[in-house]
Short mmCIF file of C-alpha atoms in Angstrom, two decimals:
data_model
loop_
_atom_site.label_atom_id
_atom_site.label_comp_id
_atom_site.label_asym_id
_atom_site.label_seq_id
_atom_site.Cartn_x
_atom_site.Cartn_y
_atom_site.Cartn_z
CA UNK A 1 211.71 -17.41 -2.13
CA UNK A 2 211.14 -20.98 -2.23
CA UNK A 3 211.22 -22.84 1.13
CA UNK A 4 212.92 -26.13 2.40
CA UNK A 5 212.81 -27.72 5.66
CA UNK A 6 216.53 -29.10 6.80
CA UNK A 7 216.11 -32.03 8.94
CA UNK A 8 219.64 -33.69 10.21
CA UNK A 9 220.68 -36.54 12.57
CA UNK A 10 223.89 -34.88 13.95
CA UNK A 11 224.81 -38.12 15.59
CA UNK A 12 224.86 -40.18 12.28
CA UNK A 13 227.78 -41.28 11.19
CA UNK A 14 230.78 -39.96 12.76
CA UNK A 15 228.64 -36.47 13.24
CA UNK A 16 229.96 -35.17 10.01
CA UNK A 17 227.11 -33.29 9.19
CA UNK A 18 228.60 -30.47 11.70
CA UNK A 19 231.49 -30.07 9.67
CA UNK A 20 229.87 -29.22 6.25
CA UNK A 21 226.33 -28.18 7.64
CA UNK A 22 227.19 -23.98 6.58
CA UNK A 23 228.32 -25.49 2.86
CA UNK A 24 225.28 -27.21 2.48
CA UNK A 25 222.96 -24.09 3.56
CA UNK A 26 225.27 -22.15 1.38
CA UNK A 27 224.46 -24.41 -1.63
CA UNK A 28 220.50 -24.51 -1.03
CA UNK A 29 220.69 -20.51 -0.48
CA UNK A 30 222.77 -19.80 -4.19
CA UNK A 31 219.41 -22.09 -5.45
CA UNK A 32 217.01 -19.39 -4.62
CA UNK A 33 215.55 -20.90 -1.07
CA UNK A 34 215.10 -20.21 2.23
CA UNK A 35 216.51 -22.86 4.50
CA UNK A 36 214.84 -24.04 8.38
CA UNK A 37 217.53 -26.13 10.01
CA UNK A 38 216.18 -28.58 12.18
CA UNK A 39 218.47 -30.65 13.99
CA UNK A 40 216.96 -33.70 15.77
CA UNK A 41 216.72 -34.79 19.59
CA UNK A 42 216.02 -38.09 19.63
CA UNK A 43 214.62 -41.01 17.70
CA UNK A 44 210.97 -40.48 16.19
CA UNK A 45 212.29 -36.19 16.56
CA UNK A 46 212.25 -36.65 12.35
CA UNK A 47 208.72 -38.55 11.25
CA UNK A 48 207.12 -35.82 14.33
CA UNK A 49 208.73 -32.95 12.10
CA UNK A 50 207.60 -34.40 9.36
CA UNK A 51 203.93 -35.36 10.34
CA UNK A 52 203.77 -31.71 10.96
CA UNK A 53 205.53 -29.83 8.41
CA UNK A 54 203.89 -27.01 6.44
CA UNK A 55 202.81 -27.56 3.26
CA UNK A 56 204.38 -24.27 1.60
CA UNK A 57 207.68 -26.06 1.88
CA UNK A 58 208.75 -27.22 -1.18
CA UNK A 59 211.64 -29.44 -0.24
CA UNK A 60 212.56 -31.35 2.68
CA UNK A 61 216.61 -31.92 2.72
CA UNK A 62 217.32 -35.11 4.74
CA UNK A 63 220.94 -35.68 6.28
CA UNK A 64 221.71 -38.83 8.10
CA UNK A 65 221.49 -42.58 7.79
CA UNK A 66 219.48 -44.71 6.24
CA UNK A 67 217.36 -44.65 9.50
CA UNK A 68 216.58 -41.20 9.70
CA UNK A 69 215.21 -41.37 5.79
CA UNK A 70 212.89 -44.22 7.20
CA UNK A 71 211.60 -41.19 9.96
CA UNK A 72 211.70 -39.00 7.06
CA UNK A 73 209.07 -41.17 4.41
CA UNK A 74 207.20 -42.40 7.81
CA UNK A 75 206.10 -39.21 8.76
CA UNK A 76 205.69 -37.96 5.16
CA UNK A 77 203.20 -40.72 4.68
CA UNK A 78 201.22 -40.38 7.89
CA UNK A 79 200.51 -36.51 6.89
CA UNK A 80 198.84 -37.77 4.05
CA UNK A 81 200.90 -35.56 1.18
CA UNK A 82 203.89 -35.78 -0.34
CA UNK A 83 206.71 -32.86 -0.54
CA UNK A 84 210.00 -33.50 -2.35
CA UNK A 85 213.44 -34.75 -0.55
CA UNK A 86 216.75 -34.02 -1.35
CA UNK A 87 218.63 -36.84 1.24
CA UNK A 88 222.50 -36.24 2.41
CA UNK A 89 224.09 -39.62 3.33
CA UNK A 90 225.71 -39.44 6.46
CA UNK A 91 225.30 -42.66 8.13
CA UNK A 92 227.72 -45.88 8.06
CA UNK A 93 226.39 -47.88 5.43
CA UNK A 94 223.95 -45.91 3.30
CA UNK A 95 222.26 -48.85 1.52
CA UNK A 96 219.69 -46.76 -0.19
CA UNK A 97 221.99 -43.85 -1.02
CA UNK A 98 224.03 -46.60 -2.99
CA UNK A 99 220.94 -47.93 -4.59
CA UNK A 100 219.88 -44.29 -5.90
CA UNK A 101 223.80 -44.04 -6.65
CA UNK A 102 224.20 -40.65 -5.17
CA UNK A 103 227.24 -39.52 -3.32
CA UNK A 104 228.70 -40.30 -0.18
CA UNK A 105 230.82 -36.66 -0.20
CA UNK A 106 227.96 -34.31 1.33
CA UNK A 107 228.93 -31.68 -1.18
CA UNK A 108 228.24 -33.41 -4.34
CA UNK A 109 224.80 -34.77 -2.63
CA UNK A 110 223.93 -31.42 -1.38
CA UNK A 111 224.70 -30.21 -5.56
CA UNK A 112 221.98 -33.71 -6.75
CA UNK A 113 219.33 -31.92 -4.43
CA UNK A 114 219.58 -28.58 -6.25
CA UNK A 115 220.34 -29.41 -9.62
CA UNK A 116 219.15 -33.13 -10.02
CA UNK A 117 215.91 -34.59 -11.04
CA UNK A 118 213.03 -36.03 -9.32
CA UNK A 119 212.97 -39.79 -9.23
CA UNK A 120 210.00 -41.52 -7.64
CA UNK A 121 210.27 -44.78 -6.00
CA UNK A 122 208.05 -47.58 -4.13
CA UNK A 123 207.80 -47.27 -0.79
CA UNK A 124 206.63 -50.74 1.50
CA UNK A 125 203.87 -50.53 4.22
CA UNK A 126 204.23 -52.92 6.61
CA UNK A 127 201.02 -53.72 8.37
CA UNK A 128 201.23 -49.80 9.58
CA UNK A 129 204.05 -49.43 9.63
CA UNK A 130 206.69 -47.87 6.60
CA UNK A 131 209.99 -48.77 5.53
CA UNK A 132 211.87 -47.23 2.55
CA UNK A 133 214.24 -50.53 1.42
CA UNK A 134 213.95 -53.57 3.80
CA UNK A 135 211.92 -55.28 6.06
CA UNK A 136 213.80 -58.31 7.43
CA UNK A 137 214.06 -60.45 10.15
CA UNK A 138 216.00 -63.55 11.40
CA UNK A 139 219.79 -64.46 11.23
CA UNK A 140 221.63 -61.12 12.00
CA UNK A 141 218.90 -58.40 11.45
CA UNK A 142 219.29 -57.74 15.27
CA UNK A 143 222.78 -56.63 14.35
CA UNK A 144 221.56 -53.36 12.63
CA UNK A 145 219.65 -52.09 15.73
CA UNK A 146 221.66 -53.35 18.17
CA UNK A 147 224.68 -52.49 17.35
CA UNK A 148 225.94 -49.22 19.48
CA UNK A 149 226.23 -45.69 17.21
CA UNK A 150 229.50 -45.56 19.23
CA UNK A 151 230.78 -48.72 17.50
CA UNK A 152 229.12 -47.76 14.56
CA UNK A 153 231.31 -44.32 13.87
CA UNK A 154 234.50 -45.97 15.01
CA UNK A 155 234.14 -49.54 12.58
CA UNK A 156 231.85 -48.54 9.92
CA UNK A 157 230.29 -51.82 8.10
CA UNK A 158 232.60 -53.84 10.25
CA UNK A 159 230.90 -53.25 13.13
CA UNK A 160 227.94 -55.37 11.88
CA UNK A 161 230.60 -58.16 10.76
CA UNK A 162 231.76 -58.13 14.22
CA UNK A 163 228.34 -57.92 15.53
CA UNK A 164 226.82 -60.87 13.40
CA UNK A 165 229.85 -63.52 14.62
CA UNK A 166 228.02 -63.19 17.72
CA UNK A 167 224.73 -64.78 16.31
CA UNK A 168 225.99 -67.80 14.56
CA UNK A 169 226.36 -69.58 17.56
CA UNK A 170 222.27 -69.16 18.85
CA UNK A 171 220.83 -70.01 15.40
CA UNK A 172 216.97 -69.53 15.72
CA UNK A 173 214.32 -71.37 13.54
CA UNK A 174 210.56 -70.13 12.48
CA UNK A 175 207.87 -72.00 11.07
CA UNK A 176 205.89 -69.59 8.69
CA UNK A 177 203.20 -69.55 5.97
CA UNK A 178 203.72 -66.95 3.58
CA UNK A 179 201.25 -66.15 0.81
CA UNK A 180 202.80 -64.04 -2.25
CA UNK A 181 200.78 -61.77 -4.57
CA UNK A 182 202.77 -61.67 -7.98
CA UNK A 183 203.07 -59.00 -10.32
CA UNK A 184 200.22 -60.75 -12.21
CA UNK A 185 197.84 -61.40 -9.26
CA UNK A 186 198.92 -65.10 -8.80
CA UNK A 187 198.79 -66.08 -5.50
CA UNK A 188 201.61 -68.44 -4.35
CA UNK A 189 201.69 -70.19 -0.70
CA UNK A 190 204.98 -70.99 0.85
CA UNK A 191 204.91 -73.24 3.95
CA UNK A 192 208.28 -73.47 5.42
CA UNK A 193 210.72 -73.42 8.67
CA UNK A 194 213.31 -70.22 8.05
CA UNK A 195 216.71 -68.58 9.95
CA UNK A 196 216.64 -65.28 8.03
CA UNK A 197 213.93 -63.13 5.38
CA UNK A 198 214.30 -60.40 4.18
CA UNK A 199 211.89 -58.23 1.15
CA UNK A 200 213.61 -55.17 -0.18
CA UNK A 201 213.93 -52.45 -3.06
CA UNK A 202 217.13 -51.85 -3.25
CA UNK A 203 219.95 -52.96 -5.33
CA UNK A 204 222.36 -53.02 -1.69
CA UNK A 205 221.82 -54.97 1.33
CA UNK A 206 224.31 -53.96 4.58
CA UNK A 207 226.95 -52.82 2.59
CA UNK A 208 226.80 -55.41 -0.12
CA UNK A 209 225.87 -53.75 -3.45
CA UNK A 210 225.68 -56.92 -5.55
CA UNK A 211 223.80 -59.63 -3.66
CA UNK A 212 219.95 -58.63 -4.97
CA UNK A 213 221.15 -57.82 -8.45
CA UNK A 214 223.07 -61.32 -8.38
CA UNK A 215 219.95 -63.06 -7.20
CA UNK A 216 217.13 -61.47 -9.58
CA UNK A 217 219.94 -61.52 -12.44
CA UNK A 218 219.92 -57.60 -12.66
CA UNK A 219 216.51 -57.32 -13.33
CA UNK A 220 215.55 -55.21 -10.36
CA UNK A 221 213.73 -51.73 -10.81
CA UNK A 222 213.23 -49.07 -7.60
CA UNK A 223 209.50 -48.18 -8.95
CA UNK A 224 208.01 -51.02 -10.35
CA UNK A 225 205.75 -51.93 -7.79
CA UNK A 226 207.38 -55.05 -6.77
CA UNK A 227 209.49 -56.37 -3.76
CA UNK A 228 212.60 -58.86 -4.30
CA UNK A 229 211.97 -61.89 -1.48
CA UNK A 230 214.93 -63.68 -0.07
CA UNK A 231 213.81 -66.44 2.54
CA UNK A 232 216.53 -68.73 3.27
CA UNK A 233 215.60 -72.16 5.04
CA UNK A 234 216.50 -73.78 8.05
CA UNK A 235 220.10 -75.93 7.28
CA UNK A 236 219.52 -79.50 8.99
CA UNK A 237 223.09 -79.82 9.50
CA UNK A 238 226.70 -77.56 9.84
CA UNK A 239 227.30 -78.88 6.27
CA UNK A 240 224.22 -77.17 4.94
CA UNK A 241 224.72 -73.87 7.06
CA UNK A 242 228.15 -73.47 5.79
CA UNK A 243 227.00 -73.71 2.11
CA UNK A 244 224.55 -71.16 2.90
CA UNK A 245 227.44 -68.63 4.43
CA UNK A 246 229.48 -69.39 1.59
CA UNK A 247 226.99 -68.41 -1.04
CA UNK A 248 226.25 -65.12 1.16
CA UNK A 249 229.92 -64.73 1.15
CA UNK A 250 230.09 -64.74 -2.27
CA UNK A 251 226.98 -62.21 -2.92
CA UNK A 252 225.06 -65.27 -4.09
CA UNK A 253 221.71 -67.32 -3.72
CA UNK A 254 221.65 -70.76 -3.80
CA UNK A 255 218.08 -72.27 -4.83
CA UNK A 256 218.74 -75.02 -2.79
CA UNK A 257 218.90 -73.50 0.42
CA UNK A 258 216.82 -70.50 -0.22
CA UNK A 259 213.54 -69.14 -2.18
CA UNK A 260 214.43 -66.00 -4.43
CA UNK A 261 210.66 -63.74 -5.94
CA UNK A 262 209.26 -61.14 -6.65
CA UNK A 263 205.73 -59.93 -5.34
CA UNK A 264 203.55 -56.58 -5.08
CA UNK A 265 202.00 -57.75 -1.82
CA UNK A 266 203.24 -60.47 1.13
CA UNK A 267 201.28 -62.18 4.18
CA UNK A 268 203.67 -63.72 6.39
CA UNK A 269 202.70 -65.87 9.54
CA UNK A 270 204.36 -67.58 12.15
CA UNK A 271 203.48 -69.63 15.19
CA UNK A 272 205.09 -67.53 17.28
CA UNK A 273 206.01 -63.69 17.54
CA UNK A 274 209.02 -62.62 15.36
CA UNK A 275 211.37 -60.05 15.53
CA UNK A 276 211.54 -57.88 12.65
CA UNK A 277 213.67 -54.99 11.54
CA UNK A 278 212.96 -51.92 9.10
CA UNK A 279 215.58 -50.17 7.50
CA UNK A 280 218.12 -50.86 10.04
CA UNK A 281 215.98 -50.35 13.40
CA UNK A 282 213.53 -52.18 15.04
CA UNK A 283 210.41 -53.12 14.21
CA UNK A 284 208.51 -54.89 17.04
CA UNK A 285 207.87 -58.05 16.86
CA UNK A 286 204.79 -59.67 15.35
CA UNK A 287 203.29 -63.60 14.63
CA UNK A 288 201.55 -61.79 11.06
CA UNK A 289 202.39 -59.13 9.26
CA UNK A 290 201.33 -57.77 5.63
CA UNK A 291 203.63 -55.99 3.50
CA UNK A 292 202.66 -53.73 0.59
CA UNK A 293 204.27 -52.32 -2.50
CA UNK A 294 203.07 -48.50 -2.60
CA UNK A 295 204.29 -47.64 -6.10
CA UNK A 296 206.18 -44.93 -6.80
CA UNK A 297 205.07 -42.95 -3.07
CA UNK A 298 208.25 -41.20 -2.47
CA UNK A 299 209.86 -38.42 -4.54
CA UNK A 300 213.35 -37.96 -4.39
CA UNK A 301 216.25 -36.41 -5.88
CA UNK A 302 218.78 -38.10 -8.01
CA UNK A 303 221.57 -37.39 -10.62
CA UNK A 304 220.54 -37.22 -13.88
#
């Protein structure tokens, strides 16, 4: 028989993996494999499982949010090979799930894993670190980790509106350099002070499906080798900050405010240590960091 690992957050979400975990063994089963449920403990339980998974599994199904996919492609790319993965949406916004347009109702994703088709995708290193569809940092990104999974099951997306009110009162500025590497090895250097940056593959941004296809005119591609950049500069006035939430309210970028590109490879450097978050948790703060288009590293499984 063929063999999959099972690897689920049961706290994602509202937990409601428990209530359609036996369908979803039942559907991998009726596909001809044999299933090892793992259930997770506690955070960095997934990338562990994953660093030390066997290589005669075939597939590695993935339930939770977008989070435990980041643990999932971590420790896939520390081991050094790559295995398939089928991923179940469970969490509360599912930003990558959206972008790879598969289903929200665990059934129908649990029916893409067996009778899809591989799709592989770019996967960003930062410095050595991974993350699957942002790396941001600034205005609101603390919202996404610090938000509590309590408030998270009970609100949904909300809870990160809620959450980001908060922050618009302690508005913090950086001063950074930030040298681009374009599709066609230009090198462009951006010298700047910023509130918020964020480089992603992904058409969806918390919750928002629209906003990078809007920027980047719909010309965005999951495996092309290439992040989308958003930096958005420092408003010298209210007037200027509330131009810049309106356009954001509106799933918009406006050049004046903000720089909009595309690039294969990012230095980013700042004159003091920065915050930054990956995928929706956190990832330490740093004064430089290097991020990294790996084409194409990540197989997954997507309608046809």
């Amino acid at each position: 028989m063929k063999k999959a690992l099972f690897i689920l957050n049961p706290h994602s979400g509202k937990g409601q993996i428990r209530n359609h975990l036996l369908e979803i063994v039942d559907i991998l089963v009726k596909d001809g494999y044999e299933v090892t449920v793992y259930p997770t403990q506690e955070q960095g339980d997934a990338s562990r499982a994953m660093r030390e998974r066997k290589k005669s599994y075939e597939l590695i199904v993935c339930s939770g949010g977008d989070g435990t996919l980041d643990e999932i492609v971590t420790g896939m790319m520390q081991s050094g090979f790559k295995t398939t993965i089928g991923y179940i949406p469970a969490g509360s916004t599912n930003d990558f799930a959206n972008s790879l347009r598969i289903s929200s109702t665990m059934k129908k994703a649990a029916e893409t894993v067996v009778n899809g088709t591989v799709f592989s995708c770019d996967v960003g290193r930062f410095n050595d670190d991974v993350f699957v569809y942002i790396a941001a940092f600034g205005l609101f990104t603390e919202v996404s980790y610090g938000t509590r999974q309590e408030m998270k099951n009970m609100l949904g997306h909300m809870a990160y509106l809620l959450e980001g009110v908060k922050h618009l009162q302690n508005i913090k500025s950086y001063h950074l350099k930030v040298t681009s590497v374009s599709e066609n090895g230009e090198t462009t250097v951006i010298e700047d002070n910023f509130v918020y940056g964020m480089v992603t593959n992904s058409y969806s941004v918390g919750g928002f499906k629209s906003i990078a296809g809007n920027v980047f005119k719909g010309k965005i591609a999951l495996d092309d080798g290439l992040f989308e950049v958003t930096l958005i500069r420092t408003p010298r006035n209210p007037m200027e900050l509330n131009s810049i939430l309106a356009a954001l309210a509106i799933q918009n970028i406006d050049t004046q405010y903000m720089y909009s590109f595309k690039s294969g490879r990012l230095v980013i450097e700042s004159e003091e240590e920065i915050a930054w978050t990956l995928d929706g948790e956190f990832g330490g703060t740093h004064t430089q960091v290097t991020l990294t288009n790996e084409k194409r590293a990540m197989d997954i499984m997507v309608k046809e």
